[in-house]
Amino acid sequence: MITAEQIGMYLKSVPPLPETLRKTLEALDQGDLAGAAKEAEKDRALVFYLKGVVNSAAFGFKSELNDVPQIFSALGIQRARQLIYAYMVASMAPEAWGYFDLDTEHFRDFQVTMMRQWETIVKAEGAPESFLAASALLGAGLVVADAIFAERAEDVALLQSMEDLTLDTILERISGVDFAKLVGMIAKKWEVSPEVLEVVLLAFGKKACDKEATPCRLAKLLHLLLFYALSRPAMMRAGVNGFVTFNPAFSEDVMARFQEILEIA
Amino acid sequence: MRPVIKKQKVAVFYPQGFLDGNSASELITVPDMQAVRASNVTVVVVSMKRVVFFNKNGIQIILDALSKLQKEMKLTIGFCDYNKQQYEAFFKYFNKDVPFSLFMTLDIAMLFGGVHKEEEKDGNVLVWHEDPTQRSMQAIEVYDRGFTPVVAQTEEDFLARRKDEKLFYAVVEMSYLGLMANRIAAKTRGNCVIYYLKGFLDGSVTEQFDVLYHQNCLKVGFQLFMFDATRVSSLNIHAANFFSRLSTAGAEYGALIAIVGLDMEKTPKAFVEELEDAGIMFFENEADFFADETVQSMSGGGAAVKKEKNKLTKAMVAKLPVFVDATLDTLEMMTGMEAVKEGMNVQAFDAWGGEALMGSSIAFYGDIDGRITLVMPRELVKKACALLIGEESDDTEILADALSELVNIIAGKSKTHLQESRTNINITLPRNYLELEDLRQTLEGIQGVQVDFSFGDYPFIFYLSP
């Protein structure tokens, strides 16, 4: 169905962090928002993406932001970093999705809404804002899943009509790798910090972690957020709900807190 | 979201995450309802095992969709795989007047849906519910499905009995029966299909009897059909005519129908004579039935399909590549191994011996009629089914189950591809053969197309027959 070779080929095709973005991120590391904006301006696709996102209802800025330094200034360091990774994920996404019933606009809405909700959670938990980037990277899993399964949609549908199998389970049983590993590989390629990468990998809910540690607690909340996002009507319609396997037990101890933060009753 | 269809009897939806008034509307959409209608199942449930949050709005929206299906198809509808907190929430939302069924696990839903493990012998089922009416209802439904209910009268009694859980085929607890599908329960024992009848039998028996299931059983080679009538008070002319027609229709397959345990004193003699004339046999009890010489001569192994008008047709042979491609594509997908074709002939079924082999066949009917049979070493079954069961298992029951699903996938794939050339078929339930001799008997005297393949070191037979 899908071989390790095909997956390897696909991963090779994922571009590394472009020079402009690396320099933008380096400037952000140094707290140099103006320098970061100056670098970002060189990437017209990034500028187009940023304008679209920051002027969406989800961000709710009072006036329209068109100037890149103005955008960076309004976002702040960590939100700007989060959006750069979200842009990388969006640039990986296909123009025409093959497996999921998604399009560019829906995927962007999914990314943006999840990023905003994640920001609310990170702030409510009093966790370092550097963890904001974690939610942006999870979307990469969807892009990878679409690329891997687009040609085998009929086989997947047949398998899923017989057994309760998520795409992640099918992938793991066929190839021995899962989406957590694939997203992890992509995140490494993009030089994501080890702390953020840890949260991303744990957020797939497959590994137990020390519940007292901040990355673990955040990963549990991010696991819930992912499934909250995948349960929204547009994503249910797009067939994304069965992308990876939800593990309620993994996040059980933070469920009440999650509901409280996002006011889900 | 498309449902998972278990054993062609139970449809299960597996939502993940949050089920509220917004998301629930996308769980069972119009095309999903159409998929349920096409599946001819008797139970539709929503599994809550990966639902972390739900509210009344969400459940009500799902219930609206399920209720439509219930009305149209006289189904059992409900939820399964919930925890105690979720179970209690259902009653809270509906003020204790829950208009659907609740099954603590999918296995319990399957039990009430009439799905039994192959070759399953009679078993005891432990039943507990705090409400005596529910308790009795569950016990009756369990009994109707051919099991012996062991009803705990108090919670202490239940907990004490549950300590010996292994003694029971199933333990029914934290479950609730709403409106149940009024279908005649069926199960297979060896080469025999047993139907469980109850009450006074009249014309409604035709609605309660799953004709499609019965036809499927005939098509895959079952020949012995026993109607357990130990709980039947009597029958009228309409019911007698129904059995008579059933027997006549089964004759071309060489099927034998027997009614066991019918109270002869309460049954008009004329009906009995008419049914005997139609070829139906009567027995006082199950033991007499299985001890009967005719029955024994038919239950030794596989049942040969005697339907004489079935011959290998040109139309069927023309579609051979579709079936072969679907088989190879599926097996290559499941095993990750490449197939090599060794030979193809029109011949009687001819399997090599000496290895632990497993076989499975599935029949199809419609624009073309026939049957696909696959035979492969047990080791190849293990590899092929690892994707479905998650690991290589050596448990015969698990392997047989997974093999059935594999054959189902192949038939489903063939069906889809045949539709592209406007050839429509329906498929039956698969039938497994753990003994090659049973399969040989089933296919005795039949000429089909045999294609021999190898998957790595493993031989593999594909056999298409009328």
XYZ file of C-alpha atoms in Angstrom:
731
model
C 0.000 0.000 0.000
C 2.543 2.533 1.166
C 6.186 1.644 1.481
C 8.866 3.070 3.722
C 10.655 4.107 0.521
C 7.689 6.207 -0.601
C 7.512 7.863 2.799
C 11.265 8.544 2.684
C 10.882 10.112 -0.770
C 8.065 12.296 0.469
C 10.056 13.480 3.473
C 12.959 14.338 1.190
C 10.603 16.518 -0.819
C 9.728 18.599 2.259
C 11.859 21.741 1.919
C 14.206 22.776 4.715
C 13.816 26.154 6.339
C 14.559 28.763 3.633
C 17.411 31.161 4.324
C 15.064 34.146 4.663
C 12.976 32.403 7.278
C 16.025 31.182 9.163
C 17.273 34.748 9.391
C 13.798 35.938 10.407
C 13.707 33.376 13.208
C 17.268 34.247 14.281
C 16.264 37.901 14.542
C 13.248 36.887 16.626
C 15.552 34.838 18.879
C 17.511 37.997 19.516
C 14.341 39.953 20.247
C 14.868 42.053 17.124
C 11.322 42.465 15.766
C 12.345 45.173 13.287
C 15.190 43.016 11.950
C 12.860 40.036 11.673
C 10.315 42.103 9.747
C 13.044 43.327 7.422
C 14.073 39.753 6.620
C 10.457 38.554 6.301
C 9.699 41.265 3.740
C 12.018 39.475 1.308
C 9.575 36.521 1.121
C 6.505 37.771 -0.731
C 4.525 34.586 -0.147
C 5.165 34.890 3.592
C 4.041 38.503 3.582
C 0.862 37.544 1.715
C 0.197 34.761 4.216
C 0.833 36.979 7.250
C -1.464 39.707 5.953
C -4.246 37.189 5.356
C -3.929 35.675 8.803
C -3.460 38.754 10.987
C -6.340 40.530 9.300
C -8.682 37.576 9.777
C -11.460 37.743 12.357
C -9.589 35.292 14.564
C -6.908 37.871 15.372
C -9.363 40.724 15.757
C -7.000 43.658 15.285
C -8.959 46.911 15.215
C -7.420 48.241 12.019
C -6.075 46.458 8.992
C -2.356 45.709 9.141
C -0.545 45.998 5.794
C 2.930 46.990 6.756
C 5.255 44.068 7.689
C 7.056 45.847 10.578
C 3.622 46.874 11.846
C 2.468 43.206 11.665
C 5.533 41.957 13.546
C 5.155 44.638 16.115
C 1.493 43.803 16.660
C 2.192 40.091 16.894
C 5.168 40.125 19.203
C 8.086 37.697 19.113
C 6.458 34.379 19.952
C 3.289 34.850 17.942
C 5.411 35.891 14.966
C 7.461 32.711 15.402
C 4.252 30.663 15.625
C 3.000 32.181 12.372
C 6.251 31.508 10.555
C 5.951 27.804 11.342
C 2.281 27.914 10.384
C 3.349 29.453 7.085
C 5.867 26.647 6.526
C 3.111 24.096 7.121
C 0.708 25.959 4.839
C 3.328 26.128 2.096
C 3.659 22.326 2.278
C -0.087 21.913 1.809
C -1.339 21.001 -1.650
C -3.384 23.408 -3.747
C -5.890 20.618 -4.288
C -6.186 18.210 -1.367
C -6.343 14.605 -2.498
C -7.553 12.630 0.492
C -9.275 15.096 2.810
C -12.100 17.242 1.586
C -10.199 20.419 2.423
C -9.131 23.545 0.590
C -6.628 26.288 1.297
C -9.164 28.484 3.069
C -10.502 25.747 5.344
C -7.031 24.607 6.242
C -5.978 28.145 7.062
C -9.064 28.584 9.237
C -8.207 25.349 11.039
C -4.633 26.516 11.619
C -5.555 30.017 12.741
C -8.376 29.006 15.074
C -6.217 26.364 16.682
C -3.313 28.771 17.100
C -5.525 31.357 18.765
C -7.060 28.817 21.130
C -3.642 27.439 21.928
C -2.455 30.911 22.778
C -5.358 31.250 25.213
C -4.374 27.940 26.829
C -0.654 28.716 27.063
C -1.404 32.099 28.620
C -3.977 30.666 31.049
C -1.446 28.072 32.156
C 1.209 30.719 32.624
C 3.556 28.698 30.418
C 6.388 30.323 28.443
C 5.123 31.795 25.171
C 7.865 29.957 23.321
C 5.480 26.972 23.366
C 3.049 28.818 21.086
C 4.768 27.344 18.026
C 3.693 23.812 19.008
C 0.133 24.059 17.712
C 1.251 25.392 14.343
C 3.304 22.272 13.709
C 0.523 19.740 14.352
C -1.159 20.754 11.093
C 1.843 19.317 9.250
C 0.471 15.874 10.119
C -2.649 16.537 8.068
C -0.630 17.636 5.071
C 1.555 14.531 5.301
C -1.504 12.265 5.704
C -3.128 13.750 2.643
C 0.000 13.262 0.552
C 0.474 9.657 1.706
C -3.105 8.465 1.400
C -4.438 10.455 -1.564
C -3.732 7.639 -4.006
C -5.120 4.931 -1.717
C -8.377 6.512 -0.595
C -10.424 3.586 -1.901
C -8.340 1.010 -0.021
C -8.500 3.063 3.162
C -12.281 3.359 2.856
C -12.577 -0.419 2.485
C -10.333 -1.079 5.474
C -12.231 1.455 7.536
C -15.558 -0.104 6.596
C -14.355 -3.344 8.228
C -12.370 -2.159 11.226
C -12.093 0.860 13.467
C -8.795 2.134 12.058
C -7.507 5.698 12.011
C -5.094 6.763 9.277
C -2.323 6.823 11.874
C -2.981 3.192 12.831
C -3.033 2.094 9.196
C 0.209 3.942 8.494
C 1.919 2.503 11.545
C 0.861 -1.063 10.777
C 1.955 -0.822 7.170
C 5.189 1.053 7.477
C 6.181 1.025 11.139
C 6.171 4.827 11.334
C 3.395 7.065 12.576
C 2.448 10.687 12.057
C 4.128 11.746 15.291
C 7.443 10.487 13.928
C 6.891 12.093 10.546
C 5.927 15.452 12.036
C 8.929 15.153 14.338
C 11.237 14.613 11.364
C 9.796 17.650 9.599
C 10.082 19.772 12.740
C 13.741 18.798 13.067
C 14.290 19.731 9.442
C 12.840 23.126 10.292
C 15.105 23.449 13.304
C 12.281 23.649 15.834
C 13.565 23.949 19.396
C 13.779 20.675 21.385
C 11.314 21.951 24.045
C 8.619 22.706 21.470
C 9.349 19.486 19.611
C 8.844 17.512 22.836
C 5.369 19.010 23.302
C 4.459 18.336 19.653
C 5.514 14.689 19.830
C 3.766 14.083 23.153
C 0.595 15.783 21.900
C -0.152 12.761 19.705
C -1.086 11.066 22.977
C 0.912 7.902 22.420
C 3.550 8.202 25.108
C 3.079 8.613 28.835
C 4.848 11.565 30.413
C 5.577 13.112 33.797
C 2.342 14.918 34.604
C 4.144 17.376 36.860
C 6.337 18.614 34.011
C 5.145 21.639 32.016
C 5.739 20.082 28.558
C 3.644 17.072 29.579
C 0.758 19.174 30.865
C 0.861 21.329 27.742
C 0.988 18.248 25.514
C -2.148 16.882 27.200
C -3.948 20.160 26.633
C -2.722 20.285 23.032
C -3.958 16.702 22.495
C -7.420 17.818 23.623
C -7.226 20.958 21.515
C -6.304 18.942 18.439
C -9.387 16.782 18.869
C -11.548 19.742 19.692
C -10.417 21.256 16.386
C -10.889 17.961 14.519
C -14.436 17.719 15.919
C -15.547 21.025 14.415
C -18.188 20.636 11.695
C -15.948 21.708 8.798
C -13.268 19.230 9.813
C -15.807 16.443 10.402
C -17.138 17.121 6.909
C -13.626 17.039 5.509
C -13.106 13.527 6.899
C -10.295 14.645 9.191
C -11.799 13.354 12.454
C -10.192 9.930 11.980
C -6.736 11.228 11.142
C -4.960 10.138 14.324
C -6.197 8.175 17.313
C -7.591 10.169 20.184
C -6.536 8.924 23.590
C -8.992 10.275 26.204
C -7.050 8.632 29.039
C -3.915 10.607 28.151
C -5.646 13.937 28.802
C -8.142 12.856 31.438
C -6.540 14.840 34.269
C -6.570 18.155 32.357
C -10.024 17.835 30.777
C -11.788 20.019 33.344
C -9.117 22.676 33.030
C -9.346 22.558 29.231
C -13.104 23.077 29.363
C -12.667 25.904 31.825
C -10.069 27.731 29.712
C -12.004 27.449 26.449
C -15.366 27.817 28.194
C -16.771 24.575 26.813
C -19.924 23.591 28.647
C -18.527 9.631 8.775
C -18.950 6.167 7.304
C -19.825 3.406 9.773
C -17.799 0.267 10.326
C -19.979 -2.725 9.415
C -19.418 -5.685 11.697
C -20.433 -9.101 10.346
C -23.029 -7.419 8.121
C -25.265 -7.034 11.182
C -24.001 -4.139 13.277
C -23.056 -0.667 12.023
C -20.765 1.319 14.326
C -19.875 4.993 14.128
C -16.590 5.937 15.792
C -16.509 9.689 16.410
C -13.488 11.157 18.187
C -13.264 14.121 20.522
C -16.202 16.409 21.172
C -19.830 15.780 20.256
C -21.838 18.937 20.672
C -24.715 20.525 18.806
C -22.375 21.678 16.031
C -20.184 18.679 15.409
C -22.859 15.999 15.907
C -24.729 17.148 12.812
C -21.781 16.000 10.713
C -21.497 12.563 12.302
C -24.363 10.795 10.521
C -25.018 12.626 7.279
C -27.411 11.670 4.477
C -24.763 9.611 2.594
C -23.834 7.870 5.858
C -27.493 6.959 6.399
C -27.559 5.634 2.860
C -24.545 3.457 3.674
C -26.440 2.036 6.664
C -29.515 1.352 4.527
C -27.402 -0.484 1.952
C -25.758 -2.613 4.626
C -28.993 -4.253 5.818
C -27.776 -4.297 9.430
C -30.032 -4.826 12.441
C -28.178 -2.644 14.935
C -26.676 0.853 14.587
C -24.587 2.184 17.446
C -22.323 5.107 18.135
C -19.182 4.150 20.007
C -18.259 6.596 22.759
C -14.836 5.117 23.461
C -13.008 8.095 22.009
C -15.555 10.771 22.833
C -14.351 12.938 25.678
C -17.228 15.406 25.765
C -20.857 15.353 24.711
C -23.974 17.276 25.578
C -27.707 16.787 25.181
C -27.866 18.751 21.927
C -25.227 16.561 20.380
C -26.926 13.344 21.476
C -30.342 14.618 20.333
C -29.008 15.394 16.834
C -27.484 11.928 16.551
C -30.675 10.430 17.893
C -32.736 12.205 15.218
C -30.669 10.562 12.494
C -30.726 7.157 14.191
C -34.479 7.354 14.799
C -35.112 7.888 11.092
C -33.177 4.716 10.351
C -34.966 2.893 13.144
C -38.363 3.750 11.724
C -37.428 2.814 8.176
C -35.503 -0.363 8.910
C -36.888 -1.491 12.290
C -33.394 -1.348 13.732
C -32.006 -1.388 17.232
C -30.255 1.955 17.762
C -28.066 3.221 20.550
C -24.647 3.887 21.988
C -21.838 1.648 23.186
C -18.326 1.725 24.674
C -19.140 4.360 27.303
C -17.904 4.801 30.845
C -20.034 5.061 33.982
C -20.135 8.848 33.906
C -21.312 8.854 30.285
C -23.861 6.116 31.024
C -25.349 8.202 33.803
C -25.363 11.311 31.618
C -27.656 9.602 29.079
C -30.278 9.051 31.777
C -29.830 12.566 33.103
C -30.372 14.116 29.666
C -33.516 12.118 29.002
C -35.012 12.188 32.497
C -34.511 8.432 32.844
C -36.716 7.845 29.800
C -33.986 6.865 27.370
C -35.435 6.262 23.893
C -32.539 4.092 22.640
C -30.415 1.175 23.747
C -27.168 1.343 25.652
C -24.544 -1.399 25.405
C -21.568 -1.147 27.691
C -19.274 -2.579 25.021
C -19.430 -3.277 21.323
C -19.306 -7.007 22.123
C -22.550 -6.637 24.089
C -24.109 -4.724 21.192
C -23.003 -7.549 18.886
C -24.509 -10.120 21.252
C -27.895 -8.368 21.168
C -27.453 -7.826 17.434
C -27.313 -11.576 16.967
C -23.624 -11.778 16.074
C -21.991 -14.870 17.464
C -18.545 -16.225 17.157
C -18.263 -18.988 14.608
C -18.625 -22.499 15.972
C -19.789 -20.985 19.233
C -21.496 -23.460 21.480
C -24.346 -22.511 23.784
C -23.148 -20.386 26.649
C -24.264 -18.702 29.807
C -24.635 -14.956 29.868
C -24.559 -13.159 33.207
C -27.154 -10.387 33.339
C -27.417 -7.576 35.876
C -29.504 -4.421 35.963
C -30.820 -2.653 39.048
C -34.283 -2.290 37.524
C -36.154 -5.651 37.610
C -38.095 -4.907 34.400
C -34.913 -4.139 32.467
C -33.280 -7.191 34.010
C -36.079 -9.463 32.768
C -36.130 -7.833 29.361
C -32.400 -8.323 28.936
C -32.658 -11.920 30.107
C -35.425 -12.617 27.575
C -33.473 -11.044 24.730
C -30.393 -13.051 25.709
C -32.482 -16.224 25.734
C -33.985 -15.344 22.354
C -30.488 -15.348 20.912
C -29.828 -18.917 21.953
C -27.984 -18.286 25.217
C -28.809 -19.161 28.786
C -29.223 -16.031 30.904
C -27.946 -16.194 34.444
C -29.744 -13.320 36.131
C -28.213 -11.763 39.219
C -30.914 -10.606 41.618
C -28.812 -8.202 43.663
C -25.648 -6.250 43.060
C -23.822 -8.387 45.628
C -24.953 -11.510 43.812
C -23.749 -10.019 40.519
C -20.336 -9.032 41.877
C -19.879 -12.475 43.402
C -20.771 -14.253 40.155
C -18.659 -11.928 38.052
C -15.568 -13.095 39.889
C -15.832 -16.198 37.699
C -16.178 -14.173 34.528
C -14.505 -16.879 32.449
C -17.505 -19.140 33.040
C -19.677 -16.808 30.977
C -19.874 -16.208 27.268
C -20.603 -12.567 28.132
C -21.434 -10.355 31.101
C -24.215 -7.832 30.515
C -24.079 -4.890 32.911
C -24.467 -1.120 32.699
C -26.593 -1.741 29.607
C -30.127 -0.712 28.796
C -32.518 -1.990 26.169
C -34.765 0.462 24.387
C -36.830 -0.544 21.395
C -35.227 -3.670 19.979
C -35.204 -4.843 16.377
C -37.797 -7.568 16.111
C -35.792 -9.955 13.960
C -35.605 -13.694 14.383
C -32.235 -14.447 15.954
C -29.876 -16.759 14.135
C -26.572 -18.395 14.823
C -24.419 -21.019 13.190
C -23.174 -24.188 14.747
C -20.782 -26.067 12.525
C -22.534 -26.525 9.245
C -25.971 -25.767 10.659
C -27.838 -22.469 10.912
C -30.141 -22.271 13.932
C -33.041 -19.821 14.056
C -34.842 -19.060 17.303
C -38.615 -18.644 17.112
C -40.992 -17.568 19.863
C -44.651 -16.875 20.618
C -47.495 -17.449 18.210
C -46.280 -17.617 14.634
C -48.400 -15.815 12.057
C -47.833 -13.830 8.879
C -45.496 -11.432 10.710
C -42.841 -14.135 10.673
C -42.042 -13.062 7.090
C -41.142 -9.574 8.339
C -39.133 -10.839 11.278
C -37.174 -13.367 9.251
C -33.978 -12.081 7.632
C -34.475 -13.511 4.150
C -31.263 -11.972 2.840
C -29.220 -13.626 5.584
C -30.885 -16.955 4.837
C -30.200 -16.633 1.114
C -26.606 -15.728 1.842
C -26.251 -18.837 3.982
C -27.571 -20.958 1.117
C -25.246 -19.309 -1.360
C -22.134 -19.912 0.750
C -23.051 -23.565 1.137
C -24.998 -24.024 4.361
C -27.464 -26.891 3.939
C -28.841 -27.533 7.406
C -31.360 -25.096 8.857
C -32.889 -25.771 12.249
C -35.791 -23.700 13.570
C -35.861 -23.892 17.352
C -39.586 -23.766 18.145
C -39.412 -24.781 21.792
C -40.924 -21.419 22.781
C -43.566 -21.344 20.066
C -47.128 -21.658 21.317
C -48.626 -22.479 17.919
C -48.725 -21.328 14.305
C -51.315 -20.379 11.748
C -51.653 -21.068 8.032
C -49.594 -17.993 7.054
C -46.612 -19.129 9.066
C -46.991 -22.694 7.764
C -47.012 -21.375 4.204
C -43.885 -19.353 4.943
C -41.945 -22.440 6.075
C -43.263 -24.413 3.144
C -42.039 -21.758 0.684
C -38.684 -21.574 2.449
C -38.222 -25.307 2.126
C -39.140 -25.297 -1.560
C -36.751 -22.420 -2.263
C -33.947 -24.207 -0.439
C -34.452 -27.452 -2.339
C -32.412 -26.324 -5.308
C -29.464 -25.874 -2.939
C -30.058 -29.315 -1.409
C -30.979 -27.646 1.896
C -32.770 -29.404 4.732
C -35.120 -27.510 7.008
C -36.148 -28.903 10.354
C -38.448 -27.610 13.066
C -37.409 -28.648 16.545
C -39.433 -28.666 19.742
C -42.786 -27.608 18.275
C -45.724 -28.504 20.500
C -47.484 -30.995 18.230
C -50.605 -31.112 20.367
C -51.267 -27.424 19.789
C -50.342 -27.505 16.105
C -53.043 -28.477 13.582
C -52.224 -31.856 12.069
C -52.947 -30.576 8.557
C -50.181 -27.974 8.903
C -47.677 -30.565 10.006
C -48.577 -32.803 7.083
C -48.331 -29.947 4.633
C -44.912 -29.012 5.967
C -43.726 -32.609 5.854
C -44.884 -32.782 2.230
C -42.736 -29.710 1.574
C -39.739 -31.648 2.895
C -39.557 -30.174 6.398
C -38.532 -32.563 9.155
C -39.787 -32.381 12.744
C -37.805 -33.287 15.850
C -38.713 -33.303 19.484
C -35.462 -31.714 20.596
C -32.083 -30.504 19.421
C -30.291 -33.703 20.462
C -32.618 -35.806 18.276
C -32.010 -33.439 15.374
C -28.220 -33.662 15.537
C -28.397 -37.443 16.092
C -30.540 -37.997 12.996
C -28.871 -40.010 10.236
C -29.851 -37.661 7.419
C -28.667 -34.648 9.374
C -25.390 -36.330 10.246
C -24.761 -37.291 6.642
C -25.078 -33.614 5.719
C -23.140 -32.096 8.586
C -19.861 -33.957 8.265
C -18.070 -31.296 6.341
C -18.668 -28.634 3.789
C -22.017 -28.463 2.157
C -21.975 -28.843 -1.582
C -24.064 -26.335 -3.407
C -26.386 -28.364 -5.563
C -27.866 -25.495 -7.447
C -27.567 -27.120 -10.830
C -28.304 -24.138 -12.980
C -25.103 -22.520 -11.707
C -22.423 -23.048 -14.299
C -19.238 -21.186 -15.036
C -20.495 -18.615 -17.513
C -18.722 -16.582 -20.127
C -19.855 -13.386 -18.396
C -18.311 -14.513 -15.133
C -15.024 -15.606 -16.703
C -14.861 -12.254 -18.501
C -14.791 -10.569 -15.087
C -12.073 -12.864 -13.738
C -9.356 -10.178 -14.073
C -11.379 -7.832 -11.855
C -11.605 -10.424 -9.072
C -7.967 -11.494 -9.446
C -6.681 -7.916 -9.475
C -8.762 -7.011 -6.425
C -7.415 -10.084 -4.622
C -3.790 -9.463 -5.466
C -3.949 -5.753 -4.858
C -5.516 -6.337 -1.445
C -3.085 -9.055 -0.441
C -0.085 -7.070 -1.636
C -1.383 -4.106 0.342
C -1.913 -6.223 3.459
C 1.332 -8.198 3.334
C 3.690 -5.764 1.661
C 4.778 -8.731 -0.499
C 4.642 -9.093 -4.243
C 2.593 -11.841 -5.884
C 3.837 -14.045 -8.703
C 1.318 -15.847 -10.926
C 2.208 -19.503 -11.309
C -0.628 -20.791 -13.471
C -4.304 -20.621 -14.370
C -6.700 -23.384 -15.432
C -10.370 -24.245 -15.733
C -10.495 -27.252 -13.438
C -11.871 -28.840 -10.308
C -10.531 -27.306 -7.106
C -7.119 -28.754 -6.409
C -5.221 -27.702 -3.303
C -1.816 -28.959 -2.286
C -1.582 -30.692 1.052
C 0.865 -31.001 3.863
C 0.703 -27.457 5.223
C -1.585 -25.806 7.728
C -4.010 -24.192 5.327
C -6.930 -21.882 5.831
C -9.607 -21.096 3.318
C -12.439 -18.663 3.007
C -15.078 -18.140 0.403
C -17.595 -15.480 -0.336
C -20.444 -15.684 -2.804
C -21.803 -12.917 -4.980
C -25.003 -12.555 -6.907
C -26.688 -10.028 -9.159
C -25.697 -9.419 -12.780
C -23.326 -12.351 -12.355
C -23.446 -15.117 -9.735
C -20.529 -17.023 -8.330
C -18.140 -17.553 -5.513
C -14.542 -16.603 -4.783
C -12.496 -18.976 -2.661
C -9.063 -18.185 -1.296
C -6.740 -20.785 0.176
C -3.439 -19.951 1.788
C -1.077 -21.211 4.470
C -1.903 -20.145 7.988
C 1.389 -18.230 8.098
C 0.302 -16.076 5.167
C -3.066 -15.447 6.857
C -1.144 -14.166 9.879
C 0.827 -11.739 7.728
C -2.154 -10.651 5.675
C -4.291 -9.945 8.693
C -1.706 -8.145 10.821
C -2.905 -4.830 9.413
C -6.450 -5.538 10.569
C -5.705 -6.994 13.975
C -2.642 -4.961 14.792
C -0.222 -7.808 15.348
C 0.583 -11.286 14.136
C -1.706 -13.540 16.136
C -1.746 -17.331 16.288
C -5.249 -17.560 17.717
C -7.372 -19.526 15.246
C -10.555 -17.635 16.076
C -8.892 -14.245 15.598
C -7.255 -15.389 12.362
C -10.522 -16.803 11.025
C -12.274 -13.539 11.849
C -9.585 -11.474 10.178
C -9.605 -13.796 7.151
C -13.354 -13.194 6.813
C -12.730 -9.478 6.802
C -9.953 -9.863 4.263
C -12.285 -11.755 1.925
C -14.938 -9.115 2.552
C -12.504 -6.383 1.535
C -11.605 -8.253 -1.649
C -15.264 -8.771 -2.526
C -16.043 -5.129 -1.712
C -13.197 -3.957 -3.932
C -14.346 -6.258 -6.762
C -17.892 -4.947 -6.360
C -16.713 -1.338 -6.687
C -14.615 -2.087 -9.765
C -17.387 -4.109 -11.386
C -19.738 -1.169 -10.897
C -17.406 0.891 -13.093
C -18.290 -1.449 -15.979
C -21.961 -1.358 -14.940
C -21.967 -4.858 -13.511
C -23.774 -4.875 -10.194
C -23.318 -7.576 -7.614
C -24.215 -8.119 -3.980
C -21.999 -10.085 -1.683
C -22.807 -12.618 1.019
C -21.215 -13.234 4.368
C -17.865 -14.989 4.054
C -17.474 -18.549 5.204
C -14.216 -19.893 6.592
C -12.792 -23.369 6.186
C -10.325 -24.418 8.816
C -10.222 -27.949 7.410
C -9.319 -28.277 3.762
C -11.451 -31.404 3.517
C -14.586 -29.342 4.206
C -13.697 -27.050 1.347
C -12.977 -29.964 -0.985
C -16.419 -31.384 -0.231
C -18.026 -28.000 -0.787
C -16.433 -27.648 -4.205
C -16.718 -31.297 -5.193
C -17.882 -31.821 -8.774
C -17.615 -28.133 -9.632
C -15.516 -26.757 -12.452
C -14.074 -23.323 -11.769
C -11.083 -21.209 -12.643
C -8.104 -21.869 -10.421
C -5.269 -19.355 -10.343
C -2.141 -20.347 -8.442
C 0.099 -17.646 -7.037
C 3.030 -17.353 -4.731
C 3.671 -14.609 -2.211
C 7.355 -14.932 -1.388
C 7.660 -18.504 -0.133
C 3.919 -18.887 0.385
C 1.638 -20.540 -2.168
C -1.812 -19.103 -2.625
C -4.905 -20.274 -4.522
C -7.615 -18.095 -5.969
C -10.629 -20.097 -7.151
C -13.599 -18.628 -8.982
C -16.535 -20.993 -9.225
C -20.226 -20.963 -10.021
